[in-house]
mmCIF file of N, CA and C in Angstrom:
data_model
loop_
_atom_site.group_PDB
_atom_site.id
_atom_site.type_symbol
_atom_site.label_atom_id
_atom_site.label_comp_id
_atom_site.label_asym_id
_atom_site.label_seq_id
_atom_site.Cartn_x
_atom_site.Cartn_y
_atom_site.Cartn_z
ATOM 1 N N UNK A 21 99.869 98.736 124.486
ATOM 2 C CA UNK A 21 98.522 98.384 124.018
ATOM 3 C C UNK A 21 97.479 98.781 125.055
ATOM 4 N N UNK A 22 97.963 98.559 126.367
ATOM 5 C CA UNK A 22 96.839 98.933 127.102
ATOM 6 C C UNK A 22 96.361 100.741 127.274
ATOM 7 N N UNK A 23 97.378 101.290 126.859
ATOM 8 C CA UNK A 23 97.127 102.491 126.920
ATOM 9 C C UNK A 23 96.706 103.288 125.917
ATOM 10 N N UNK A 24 96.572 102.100 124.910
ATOM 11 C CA UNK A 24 95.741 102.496 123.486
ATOM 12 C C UNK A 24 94.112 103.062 123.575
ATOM 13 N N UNK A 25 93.797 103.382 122.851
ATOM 14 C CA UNK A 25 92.446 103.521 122.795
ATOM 15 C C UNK A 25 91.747 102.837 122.416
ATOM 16 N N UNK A 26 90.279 102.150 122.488
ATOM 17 C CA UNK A 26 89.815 100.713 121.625
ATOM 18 C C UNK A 26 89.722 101.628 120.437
ATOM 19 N N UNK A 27 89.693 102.561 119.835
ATOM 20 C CA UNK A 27 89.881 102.859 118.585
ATOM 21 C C UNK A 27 90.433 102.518 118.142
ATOM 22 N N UNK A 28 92.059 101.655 118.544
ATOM 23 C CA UNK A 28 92.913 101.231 117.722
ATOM 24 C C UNK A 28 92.611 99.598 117.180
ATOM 25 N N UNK A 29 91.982 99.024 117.981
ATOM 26 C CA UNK A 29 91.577 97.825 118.012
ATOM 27 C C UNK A 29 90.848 97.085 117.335
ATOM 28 N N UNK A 30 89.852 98.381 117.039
ATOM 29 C CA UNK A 30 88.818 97.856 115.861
ATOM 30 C C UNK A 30 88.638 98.650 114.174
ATOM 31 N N UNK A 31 90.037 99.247 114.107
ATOM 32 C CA UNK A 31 89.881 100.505 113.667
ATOM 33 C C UNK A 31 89.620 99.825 111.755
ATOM 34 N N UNK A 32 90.052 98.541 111.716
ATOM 35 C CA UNK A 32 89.815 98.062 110.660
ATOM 36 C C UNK A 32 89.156 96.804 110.895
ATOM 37 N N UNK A 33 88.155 97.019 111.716
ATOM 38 C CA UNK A 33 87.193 95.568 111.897
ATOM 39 C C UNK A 33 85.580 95.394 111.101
ATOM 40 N N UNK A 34 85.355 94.789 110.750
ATOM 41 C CA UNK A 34 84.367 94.371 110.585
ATOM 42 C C UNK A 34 83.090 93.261 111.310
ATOM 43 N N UNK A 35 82.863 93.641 112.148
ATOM 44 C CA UNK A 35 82.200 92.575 113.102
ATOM 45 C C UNK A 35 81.899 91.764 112.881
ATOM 46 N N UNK A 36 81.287 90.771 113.081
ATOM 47 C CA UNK A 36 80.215 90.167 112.650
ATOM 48 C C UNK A 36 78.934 90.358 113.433
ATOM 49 N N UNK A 37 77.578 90.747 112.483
ATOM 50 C CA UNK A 37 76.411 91.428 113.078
ATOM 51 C C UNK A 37 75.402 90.304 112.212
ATOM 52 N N UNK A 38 74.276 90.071 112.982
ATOM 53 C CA UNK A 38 73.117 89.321 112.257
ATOM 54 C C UNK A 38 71.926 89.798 113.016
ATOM 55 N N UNK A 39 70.664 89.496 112.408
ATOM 56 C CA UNK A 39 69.506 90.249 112.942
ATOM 57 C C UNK A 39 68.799 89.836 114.198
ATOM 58 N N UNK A 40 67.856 89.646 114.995
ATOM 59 C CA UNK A 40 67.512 88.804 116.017
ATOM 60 C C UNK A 40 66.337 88.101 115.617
ATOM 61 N N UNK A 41 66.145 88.395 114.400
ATOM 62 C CA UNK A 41 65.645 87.150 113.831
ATOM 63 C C UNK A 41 66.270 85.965 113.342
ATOM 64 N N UNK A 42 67.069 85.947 112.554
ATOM 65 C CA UNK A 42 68.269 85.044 112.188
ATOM 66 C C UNK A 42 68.036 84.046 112.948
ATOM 67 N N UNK A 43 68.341 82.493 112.806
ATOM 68 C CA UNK A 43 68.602 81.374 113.391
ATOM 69 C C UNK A 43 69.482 81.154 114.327
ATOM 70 N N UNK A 44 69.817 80.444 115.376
ATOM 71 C CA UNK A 44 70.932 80.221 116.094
ATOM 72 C C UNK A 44 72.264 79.322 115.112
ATOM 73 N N UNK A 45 71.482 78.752 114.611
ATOM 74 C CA UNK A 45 72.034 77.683 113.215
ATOM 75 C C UNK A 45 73.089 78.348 112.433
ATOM 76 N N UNK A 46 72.171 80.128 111.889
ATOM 77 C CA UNK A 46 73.017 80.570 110.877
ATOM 78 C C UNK A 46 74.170 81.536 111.606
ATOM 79 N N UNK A 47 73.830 82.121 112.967
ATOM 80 C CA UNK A 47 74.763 82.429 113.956
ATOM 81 C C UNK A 47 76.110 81.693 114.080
ATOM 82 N N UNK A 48 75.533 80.365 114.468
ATOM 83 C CA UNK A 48 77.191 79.229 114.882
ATOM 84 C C UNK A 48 78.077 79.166 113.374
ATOM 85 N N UNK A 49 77.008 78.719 112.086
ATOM 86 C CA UNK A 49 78.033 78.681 110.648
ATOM 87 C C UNK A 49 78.614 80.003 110.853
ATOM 88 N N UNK A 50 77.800 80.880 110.585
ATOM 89 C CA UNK A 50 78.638 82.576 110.156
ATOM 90 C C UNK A 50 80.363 82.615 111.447
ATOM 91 N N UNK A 51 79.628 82.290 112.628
ATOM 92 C CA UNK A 51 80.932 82.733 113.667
ATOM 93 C C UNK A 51 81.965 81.595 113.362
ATOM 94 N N UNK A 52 81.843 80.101 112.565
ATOM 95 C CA UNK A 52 82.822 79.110 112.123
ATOM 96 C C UNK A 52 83.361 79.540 111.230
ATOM 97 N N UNK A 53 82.898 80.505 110.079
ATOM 98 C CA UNK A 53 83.332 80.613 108.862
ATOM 99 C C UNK A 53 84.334 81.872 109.563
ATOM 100 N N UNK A 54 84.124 82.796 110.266
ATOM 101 C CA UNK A 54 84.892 84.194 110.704
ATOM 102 C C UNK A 54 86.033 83.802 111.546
ATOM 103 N N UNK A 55 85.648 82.481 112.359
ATOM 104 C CA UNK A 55 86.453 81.948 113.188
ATOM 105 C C UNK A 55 86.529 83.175 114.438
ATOM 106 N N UNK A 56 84.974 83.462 114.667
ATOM 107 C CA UNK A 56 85.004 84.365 116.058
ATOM 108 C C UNK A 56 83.895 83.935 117.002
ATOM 109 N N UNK A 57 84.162 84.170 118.127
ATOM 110 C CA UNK A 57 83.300 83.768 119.483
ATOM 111 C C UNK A 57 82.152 84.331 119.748
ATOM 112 N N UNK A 58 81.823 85.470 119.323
ATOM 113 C CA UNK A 58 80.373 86.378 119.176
ATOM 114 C C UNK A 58 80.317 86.530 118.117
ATOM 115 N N UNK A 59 78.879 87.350 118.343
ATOM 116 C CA UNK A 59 77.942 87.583 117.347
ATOM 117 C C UNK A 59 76.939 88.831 117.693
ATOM 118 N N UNK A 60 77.864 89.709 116.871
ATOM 119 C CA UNK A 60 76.278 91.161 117.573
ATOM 120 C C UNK A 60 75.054 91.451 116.683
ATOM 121 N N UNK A 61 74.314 91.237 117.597
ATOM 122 C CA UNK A 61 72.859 91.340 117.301
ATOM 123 C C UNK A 61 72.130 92.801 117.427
ATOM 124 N N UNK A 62 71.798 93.151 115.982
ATOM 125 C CA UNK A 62 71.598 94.364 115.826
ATOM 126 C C UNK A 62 70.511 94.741 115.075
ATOM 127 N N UNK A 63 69.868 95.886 114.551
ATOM 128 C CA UNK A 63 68.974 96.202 113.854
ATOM 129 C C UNK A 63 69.505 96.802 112.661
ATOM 130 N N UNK A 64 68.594 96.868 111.983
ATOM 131 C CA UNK A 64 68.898 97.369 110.044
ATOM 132 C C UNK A 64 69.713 98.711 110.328
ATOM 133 N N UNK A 65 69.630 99.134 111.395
ATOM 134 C CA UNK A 65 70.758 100.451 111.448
ATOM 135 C C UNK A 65 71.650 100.718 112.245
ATOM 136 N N UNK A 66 72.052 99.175 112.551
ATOM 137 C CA UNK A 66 73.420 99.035 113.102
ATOM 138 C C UNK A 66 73.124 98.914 114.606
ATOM 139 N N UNK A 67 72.273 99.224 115.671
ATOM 140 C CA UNK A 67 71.868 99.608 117.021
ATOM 141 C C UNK A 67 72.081 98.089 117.331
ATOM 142 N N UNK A 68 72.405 98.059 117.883
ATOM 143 C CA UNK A 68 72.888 96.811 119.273
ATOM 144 C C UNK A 68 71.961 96.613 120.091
ATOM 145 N N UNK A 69 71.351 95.373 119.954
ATOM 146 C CA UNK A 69 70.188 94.767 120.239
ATOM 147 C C UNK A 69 70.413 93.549 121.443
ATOM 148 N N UNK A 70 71.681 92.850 120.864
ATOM 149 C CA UNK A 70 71.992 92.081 122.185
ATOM 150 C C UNK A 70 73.405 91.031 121.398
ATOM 151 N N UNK A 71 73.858 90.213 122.715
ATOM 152 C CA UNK A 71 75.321 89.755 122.200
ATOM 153 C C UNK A 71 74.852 88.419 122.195
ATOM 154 N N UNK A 72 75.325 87.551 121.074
ATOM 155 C CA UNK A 72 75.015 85.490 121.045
ATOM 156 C C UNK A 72 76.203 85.363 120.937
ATOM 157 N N UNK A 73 77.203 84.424 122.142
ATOM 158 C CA UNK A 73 78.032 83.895 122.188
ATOM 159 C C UNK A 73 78.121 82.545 121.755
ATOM 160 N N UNK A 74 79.485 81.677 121.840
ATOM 161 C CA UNK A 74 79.486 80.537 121.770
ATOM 162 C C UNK A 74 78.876 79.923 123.304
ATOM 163 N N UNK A 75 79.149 80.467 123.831
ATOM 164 C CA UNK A 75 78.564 79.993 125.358
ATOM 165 C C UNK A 75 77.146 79.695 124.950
ATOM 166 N N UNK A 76 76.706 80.537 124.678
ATOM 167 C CA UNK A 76 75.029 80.695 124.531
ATOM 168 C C UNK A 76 74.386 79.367 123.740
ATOM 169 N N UNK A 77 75.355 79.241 122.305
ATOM 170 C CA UNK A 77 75.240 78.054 121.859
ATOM 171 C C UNK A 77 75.333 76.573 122.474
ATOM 172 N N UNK A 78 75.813 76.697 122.877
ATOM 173 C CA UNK A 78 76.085 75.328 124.012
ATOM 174 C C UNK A 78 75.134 74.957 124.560
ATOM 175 N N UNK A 79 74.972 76.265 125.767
ATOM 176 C CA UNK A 79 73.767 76.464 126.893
ATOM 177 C C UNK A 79 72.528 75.824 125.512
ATOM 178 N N UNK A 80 72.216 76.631 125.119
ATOM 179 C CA UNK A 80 70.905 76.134 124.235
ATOM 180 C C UNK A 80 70.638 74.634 123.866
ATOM 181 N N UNK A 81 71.817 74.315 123.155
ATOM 182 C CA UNK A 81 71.496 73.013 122.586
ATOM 183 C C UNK A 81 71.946 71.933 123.832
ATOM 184 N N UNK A 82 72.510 72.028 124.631
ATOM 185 C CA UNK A 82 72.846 71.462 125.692
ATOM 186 C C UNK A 82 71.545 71.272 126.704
ATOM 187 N N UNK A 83 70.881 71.892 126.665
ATOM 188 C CA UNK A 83 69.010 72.361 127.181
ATOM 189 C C UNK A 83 67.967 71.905 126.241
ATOM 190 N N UNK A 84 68.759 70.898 124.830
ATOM 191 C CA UNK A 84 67.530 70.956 124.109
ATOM 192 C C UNK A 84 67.188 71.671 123.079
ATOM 193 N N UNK A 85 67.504 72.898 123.176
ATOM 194 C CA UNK A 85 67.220 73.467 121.854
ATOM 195 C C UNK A 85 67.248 73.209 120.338
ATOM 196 N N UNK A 86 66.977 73.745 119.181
ATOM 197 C CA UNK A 86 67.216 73.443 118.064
ATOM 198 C C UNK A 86 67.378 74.761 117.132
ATOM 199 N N UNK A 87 68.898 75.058 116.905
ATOM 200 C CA UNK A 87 69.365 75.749 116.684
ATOM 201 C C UNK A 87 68.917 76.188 115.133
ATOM 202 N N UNK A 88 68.668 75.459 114.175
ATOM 203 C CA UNK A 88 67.276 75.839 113.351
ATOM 204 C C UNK A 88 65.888 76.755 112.959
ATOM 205 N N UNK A 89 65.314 76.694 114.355
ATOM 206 C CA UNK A 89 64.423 76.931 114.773
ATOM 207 C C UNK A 89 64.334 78.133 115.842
ATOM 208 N N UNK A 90 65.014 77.642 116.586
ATOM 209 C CA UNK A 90 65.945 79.497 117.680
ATOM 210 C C UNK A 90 66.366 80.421 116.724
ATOM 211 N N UNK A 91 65.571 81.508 117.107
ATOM 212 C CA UNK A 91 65.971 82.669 116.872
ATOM 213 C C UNK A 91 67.141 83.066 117.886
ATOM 214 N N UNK A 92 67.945 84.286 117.510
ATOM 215 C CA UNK A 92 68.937 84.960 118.468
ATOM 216 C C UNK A 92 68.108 85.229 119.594
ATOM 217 N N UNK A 93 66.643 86.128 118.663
ATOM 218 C CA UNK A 93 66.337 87.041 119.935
ATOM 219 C C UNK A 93 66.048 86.572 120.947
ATOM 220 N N UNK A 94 66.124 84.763 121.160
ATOM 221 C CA UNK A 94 65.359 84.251 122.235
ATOM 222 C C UNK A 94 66.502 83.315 123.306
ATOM 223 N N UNK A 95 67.864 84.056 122.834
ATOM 224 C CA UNK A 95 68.539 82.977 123.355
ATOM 225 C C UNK A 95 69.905 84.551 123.864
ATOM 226 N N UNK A 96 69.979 85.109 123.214
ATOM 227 C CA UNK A 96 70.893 86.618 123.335
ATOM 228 C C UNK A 96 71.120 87.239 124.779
ATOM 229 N N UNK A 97 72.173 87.899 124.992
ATOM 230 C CA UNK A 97 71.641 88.506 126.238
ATOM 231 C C UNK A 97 71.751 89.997 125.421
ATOM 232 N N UNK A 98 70.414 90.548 126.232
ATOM 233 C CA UNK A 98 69.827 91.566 125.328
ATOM 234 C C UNK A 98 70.910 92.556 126.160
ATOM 235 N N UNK A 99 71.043 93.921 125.553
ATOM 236 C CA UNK A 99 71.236 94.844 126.218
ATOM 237 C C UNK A 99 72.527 94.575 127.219
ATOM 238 N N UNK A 100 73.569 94.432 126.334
ATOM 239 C CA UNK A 100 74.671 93.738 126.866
ATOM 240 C C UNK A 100 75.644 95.035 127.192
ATOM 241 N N UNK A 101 76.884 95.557 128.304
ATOM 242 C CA UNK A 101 77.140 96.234 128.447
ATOM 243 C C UNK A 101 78.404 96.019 127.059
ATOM 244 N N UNK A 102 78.490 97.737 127.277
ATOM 245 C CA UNK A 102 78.952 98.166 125.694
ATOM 246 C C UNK A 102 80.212 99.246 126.108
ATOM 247 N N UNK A 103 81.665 99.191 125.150
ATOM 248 C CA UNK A 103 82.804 100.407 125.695
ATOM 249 C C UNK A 103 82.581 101.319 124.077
ATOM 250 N N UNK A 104 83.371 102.477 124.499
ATOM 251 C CA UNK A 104 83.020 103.357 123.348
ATOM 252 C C UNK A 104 84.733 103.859 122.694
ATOM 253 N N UNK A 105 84.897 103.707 121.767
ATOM 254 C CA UNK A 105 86.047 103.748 120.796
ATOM 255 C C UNK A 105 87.315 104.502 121.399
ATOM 256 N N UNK A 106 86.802 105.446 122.088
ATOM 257 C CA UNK A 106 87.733 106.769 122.933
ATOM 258 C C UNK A 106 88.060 106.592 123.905
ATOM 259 N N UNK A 107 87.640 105.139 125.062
ATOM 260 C CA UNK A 107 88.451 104.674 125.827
ATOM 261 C C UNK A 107 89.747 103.810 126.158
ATOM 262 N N UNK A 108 90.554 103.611 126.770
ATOM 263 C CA UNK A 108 91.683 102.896 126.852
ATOM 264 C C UNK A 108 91.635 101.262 126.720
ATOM 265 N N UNK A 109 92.489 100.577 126.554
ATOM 266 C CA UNK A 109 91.746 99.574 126.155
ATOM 267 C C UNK A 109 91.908 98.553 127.685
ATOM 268 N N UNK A 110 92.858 99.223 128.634
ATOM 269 C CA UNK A 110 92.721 98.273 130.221
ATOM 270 C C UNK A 110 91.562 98.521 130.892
ATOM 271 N N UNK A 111 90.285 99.729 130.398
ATOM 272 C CA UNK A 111 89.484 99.931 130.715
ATOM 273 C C UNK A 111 88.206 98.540 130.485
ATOM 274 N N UNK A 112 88.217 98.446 129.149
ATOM 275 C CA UNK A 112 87.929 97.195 128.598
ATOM 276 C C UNK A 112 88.012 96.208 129.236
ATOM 277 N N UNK A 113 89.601 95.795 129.389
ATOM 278 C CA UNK A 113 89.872 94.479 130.225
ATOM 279 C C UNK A 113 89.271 94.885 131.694
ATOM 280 N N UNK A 114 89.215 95.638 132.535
ATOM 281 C CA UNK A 114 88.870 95.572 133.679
ATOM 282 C C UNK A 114 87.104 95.560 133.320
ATOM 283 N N UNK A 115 86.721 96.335 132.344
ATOM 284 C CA UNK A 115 85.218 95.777 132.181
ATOM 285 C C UNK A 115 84.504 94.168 132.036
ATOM 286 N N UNK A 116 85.701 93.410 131.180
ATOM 287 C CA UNK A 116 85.333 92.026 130.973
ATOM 288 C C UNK A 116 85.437 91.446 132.289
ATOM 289 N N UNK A 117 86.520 91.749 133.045
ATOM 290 C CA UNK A 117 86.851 90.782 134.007
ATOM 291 C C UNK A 117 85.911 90.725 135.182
ATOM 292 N N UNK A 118 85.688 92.034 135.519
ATOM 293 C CA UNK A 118 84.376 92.625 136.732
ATOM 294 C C UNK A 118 82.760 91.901 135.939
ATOM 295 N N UNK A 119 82.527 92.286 134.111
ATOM 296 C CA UNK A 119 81.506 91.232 134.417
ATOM 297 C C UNK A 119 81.353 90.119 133.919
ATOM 298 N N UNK A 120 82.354 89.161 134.227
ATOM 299 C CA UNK A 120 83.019 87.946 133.730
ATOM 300 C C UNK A 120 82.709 87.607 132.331
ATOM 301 N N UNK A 121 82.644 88.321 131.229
ATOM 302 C CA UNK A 121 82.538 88.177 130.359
ATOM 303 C C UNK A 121 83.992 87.991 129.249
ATOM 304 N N UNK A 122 84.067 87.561 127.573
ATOM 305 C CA UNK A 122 85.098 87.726 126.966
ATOM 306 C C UNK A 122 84.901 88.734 125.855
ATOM 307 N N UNK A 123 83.911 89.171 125.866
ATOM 308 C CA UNK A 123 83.624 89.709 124.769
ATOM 309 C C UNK A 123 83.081 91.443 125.050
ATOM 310 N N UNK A 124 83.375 91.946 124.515
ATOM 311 C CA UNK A 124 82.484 93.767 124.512
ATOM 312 C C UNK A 124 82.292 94.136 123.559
ATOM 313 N N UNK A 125 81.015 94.532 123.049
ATOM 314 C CA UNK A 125 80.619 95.557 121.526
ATOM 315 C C UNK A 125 81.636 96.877 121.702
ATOM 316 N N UNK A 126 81.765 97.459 120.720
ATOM 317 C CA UNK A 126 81.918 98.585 121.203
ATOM 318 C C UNK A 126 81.151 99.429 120.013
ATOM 319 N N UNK A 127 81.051 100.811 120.761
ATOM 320 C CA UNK A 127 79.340 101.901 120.264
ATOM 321 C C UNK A 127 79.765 103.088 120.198
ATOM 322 N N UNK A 128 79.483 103.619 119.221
ATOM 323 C CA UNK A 128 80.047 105.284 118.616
ATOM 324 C C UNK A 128 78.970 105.342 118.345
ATOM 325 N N UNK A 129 78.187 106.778 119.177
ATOM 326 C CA UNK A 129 76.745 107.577 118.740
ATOM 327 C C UNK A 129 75.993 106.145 118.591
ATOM 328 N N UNK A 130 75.428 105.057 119.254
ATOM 329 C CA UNK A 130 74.365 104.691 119.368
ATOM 330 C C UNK A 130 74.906 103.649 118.110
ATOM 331 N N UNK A 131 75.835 103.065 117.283
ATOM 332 C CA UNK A 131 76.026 102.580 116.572
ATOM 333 C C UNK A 131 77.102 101.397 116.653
ATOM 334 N N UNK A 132 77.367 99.990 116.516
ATOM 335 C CA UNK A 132 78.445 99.169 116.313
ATOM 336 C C UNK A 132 79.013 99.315 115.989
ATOM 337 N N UNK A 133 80.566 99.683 116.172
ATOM 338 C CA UNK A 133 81.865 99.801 115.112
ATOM 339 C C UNK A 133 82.594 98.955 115.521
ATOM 340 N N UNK A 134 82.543 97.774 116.357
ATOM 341 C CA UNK A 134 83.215 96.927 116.687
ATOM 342 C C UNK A 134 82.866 95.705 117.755
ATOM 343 N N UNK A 135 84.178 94.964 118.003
ATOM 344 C CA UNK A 135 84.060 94.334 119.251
ATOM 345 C C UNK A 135 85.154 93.757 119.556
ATOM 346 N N UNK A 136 85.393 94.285 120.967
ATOM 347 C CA UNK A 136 86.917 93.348 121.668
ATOM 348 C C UNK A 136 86.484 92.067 122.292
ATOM 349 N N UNK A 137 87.531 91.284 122.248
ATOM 350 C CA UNK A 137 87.487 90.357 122.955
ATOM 351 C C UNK A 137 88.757 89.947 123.893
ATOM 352 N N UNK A 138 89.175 89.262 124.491
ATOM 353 C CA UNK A 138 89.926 88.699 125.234
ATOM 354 C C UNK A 138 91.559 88.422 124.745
ATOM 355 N N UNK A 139 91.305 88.062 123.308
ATOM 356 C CA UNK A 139 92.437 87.379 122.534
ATOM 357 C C UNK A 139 92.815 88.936 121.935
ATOM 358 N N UNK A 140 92.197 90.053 122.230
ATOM 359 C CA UNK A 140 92.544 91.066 121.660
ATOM 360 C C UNK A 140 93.637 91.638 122.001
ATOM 361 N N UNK A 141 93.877 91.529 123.570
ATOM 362 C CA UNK A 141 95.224 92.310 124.210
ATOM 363 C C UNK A 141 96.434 91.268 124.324
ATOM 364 N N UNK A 142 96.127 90.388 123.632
ATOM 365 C CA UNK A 142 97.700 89.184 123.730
ATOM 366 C C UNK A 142 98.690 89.921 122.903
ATOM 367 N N UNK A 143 99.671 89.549 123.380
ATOM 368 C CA UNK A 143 100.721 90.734 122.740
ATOM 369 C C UNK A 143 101.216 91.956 123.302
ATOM 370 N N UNK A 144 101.305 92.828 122.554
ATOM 371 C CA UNK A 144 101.901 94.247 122.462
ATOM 372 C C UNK A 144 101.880 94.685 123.982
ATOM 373 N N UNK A 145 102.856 95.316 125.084
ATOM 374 C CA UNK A 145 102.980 95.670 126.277
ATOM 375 C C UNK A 145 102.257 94.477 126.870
ATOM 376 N N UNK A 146 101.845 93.527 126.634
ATOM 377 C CA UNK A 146 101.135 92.501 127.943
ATOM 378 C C UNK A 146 102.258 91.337 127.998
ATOM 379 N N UNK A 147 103.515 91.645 127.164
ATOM 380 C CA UNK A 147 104.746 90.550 127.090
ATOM 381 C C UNK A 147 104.943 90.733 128.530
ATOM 382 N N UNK A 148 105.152 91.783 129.397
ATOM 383 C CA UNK A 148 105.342 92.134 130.671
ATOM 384 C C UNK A 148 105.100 91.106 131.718
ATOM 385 N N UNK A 149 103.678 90.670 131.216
ATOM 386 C CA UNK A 149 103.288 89.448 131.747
ATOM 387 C C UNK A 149 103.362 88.315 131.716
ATOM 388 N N UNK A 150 103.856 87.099 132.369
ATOM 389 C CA UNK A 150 104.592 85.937 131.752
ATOM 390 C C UNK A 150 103.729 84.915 130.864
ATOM 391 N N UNK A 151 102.025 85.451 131.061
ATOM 392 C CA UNK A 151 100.915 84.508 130.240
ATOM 393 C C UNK A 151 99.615 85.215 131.065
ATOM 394 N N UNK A 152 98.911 84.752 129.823
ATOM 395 C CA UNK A 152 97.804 85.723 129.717
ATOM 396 C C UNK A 152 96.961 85.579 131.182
ATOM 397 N N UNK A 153 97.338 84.322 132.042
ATOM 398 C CA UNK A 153 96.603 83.962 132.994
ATOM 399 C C UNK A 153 97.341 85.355 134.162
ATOM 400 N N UNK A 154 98.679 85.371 134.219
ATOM 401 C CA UNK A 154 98.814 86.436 134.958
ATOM 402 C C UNK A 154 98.483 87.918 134.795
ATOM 403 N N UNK A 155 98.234 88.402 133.627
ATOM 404 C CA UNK A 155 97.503 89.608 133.356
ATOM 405 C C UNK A 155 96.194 89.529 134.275
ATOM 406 N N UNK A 156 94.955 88.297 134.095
ATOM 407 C CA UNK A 156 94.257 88.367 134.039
ATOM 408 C C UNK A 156 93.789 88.622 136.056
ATOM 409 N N UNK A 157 94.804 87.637 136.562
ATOM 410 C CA UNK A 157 95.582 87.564 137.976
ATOM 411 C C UNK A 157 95.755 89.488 138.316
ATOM 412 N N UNK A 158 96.569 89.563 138.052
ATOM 413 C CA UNK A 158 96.776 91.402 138.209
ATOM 414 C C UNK A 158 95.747 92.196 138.380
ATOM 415 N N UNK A 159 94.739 92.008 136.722
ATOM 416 C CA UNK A 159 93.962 93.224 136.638
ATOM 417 C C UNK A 159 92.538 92.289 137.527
ATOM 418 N N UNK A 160 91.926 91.304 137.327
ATOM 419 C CA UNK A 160 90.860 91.195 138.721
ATOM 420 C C UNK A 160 91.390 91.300 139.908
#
């Protein structure tokens, strides 16, 4: 798996994408109903605008916020680093881990076709490893 390409990863994904207008509200239902940890924030033509995590949710309402009323665009981290379909996918993992993140869009020609996350490389060649904590041990 690690020597896959993230092409393989997302090759039948469907993200989940909402606008940065959208609510923080309709963000947290949509990512409960998908049962996923992000949320890419994009424009009417797919361009990647910025990433709303569950983290983000927390942080917000944990600060007060009112998830109702929050927009993405004001809570997102804009301009989030991004891998592109034709790379390997330990490339990925060493990208999350360096910027402590779980999540990566990934971008073909300026466009979303996906997103890895963390729970993505469990499995296939990472049996090697006795649990996901020692992969994670190795590759930082």
């Amino acid at each position: 798996m690690t020597n896959r390409n993230i092409s393989f990863i997302v090759k039948d994904q469907q993200p989940l994408m909402l606008r940065p207008t959208d609510s923080v509200q309709m963000a947290c239902r949509r990512m409960c109903e998908r049962n996923v940890g992000a949320v890419l924030v994009t424009d009417s033509h797919h361009h990647l605008k910025g990433i709303f995590t569950g983290r983000d949710a927390v942080q917000m309402i944990g600060a007060g916020g009112h998830p109702a009323e929050t927009s993405l665009s004001e809570v997102m981290t804009p301009d989030p680093d991004t891998i592109g379909p034709e790379h390997k996918a330990i490339e990925a993992l060493h990208m999350m881990c360096d910027g402590g993140y779980r999540h990566l869009p990934v971008v073909a020609d300026g466009k979303v076709v996906g997103i890895v996350s963390r729970s993505d490389f469990k499995g296939l060649e990472l049996d090697q490893f006795e649990d996901e904590q020692s992969l994670w041990e190795r590759i930082c």
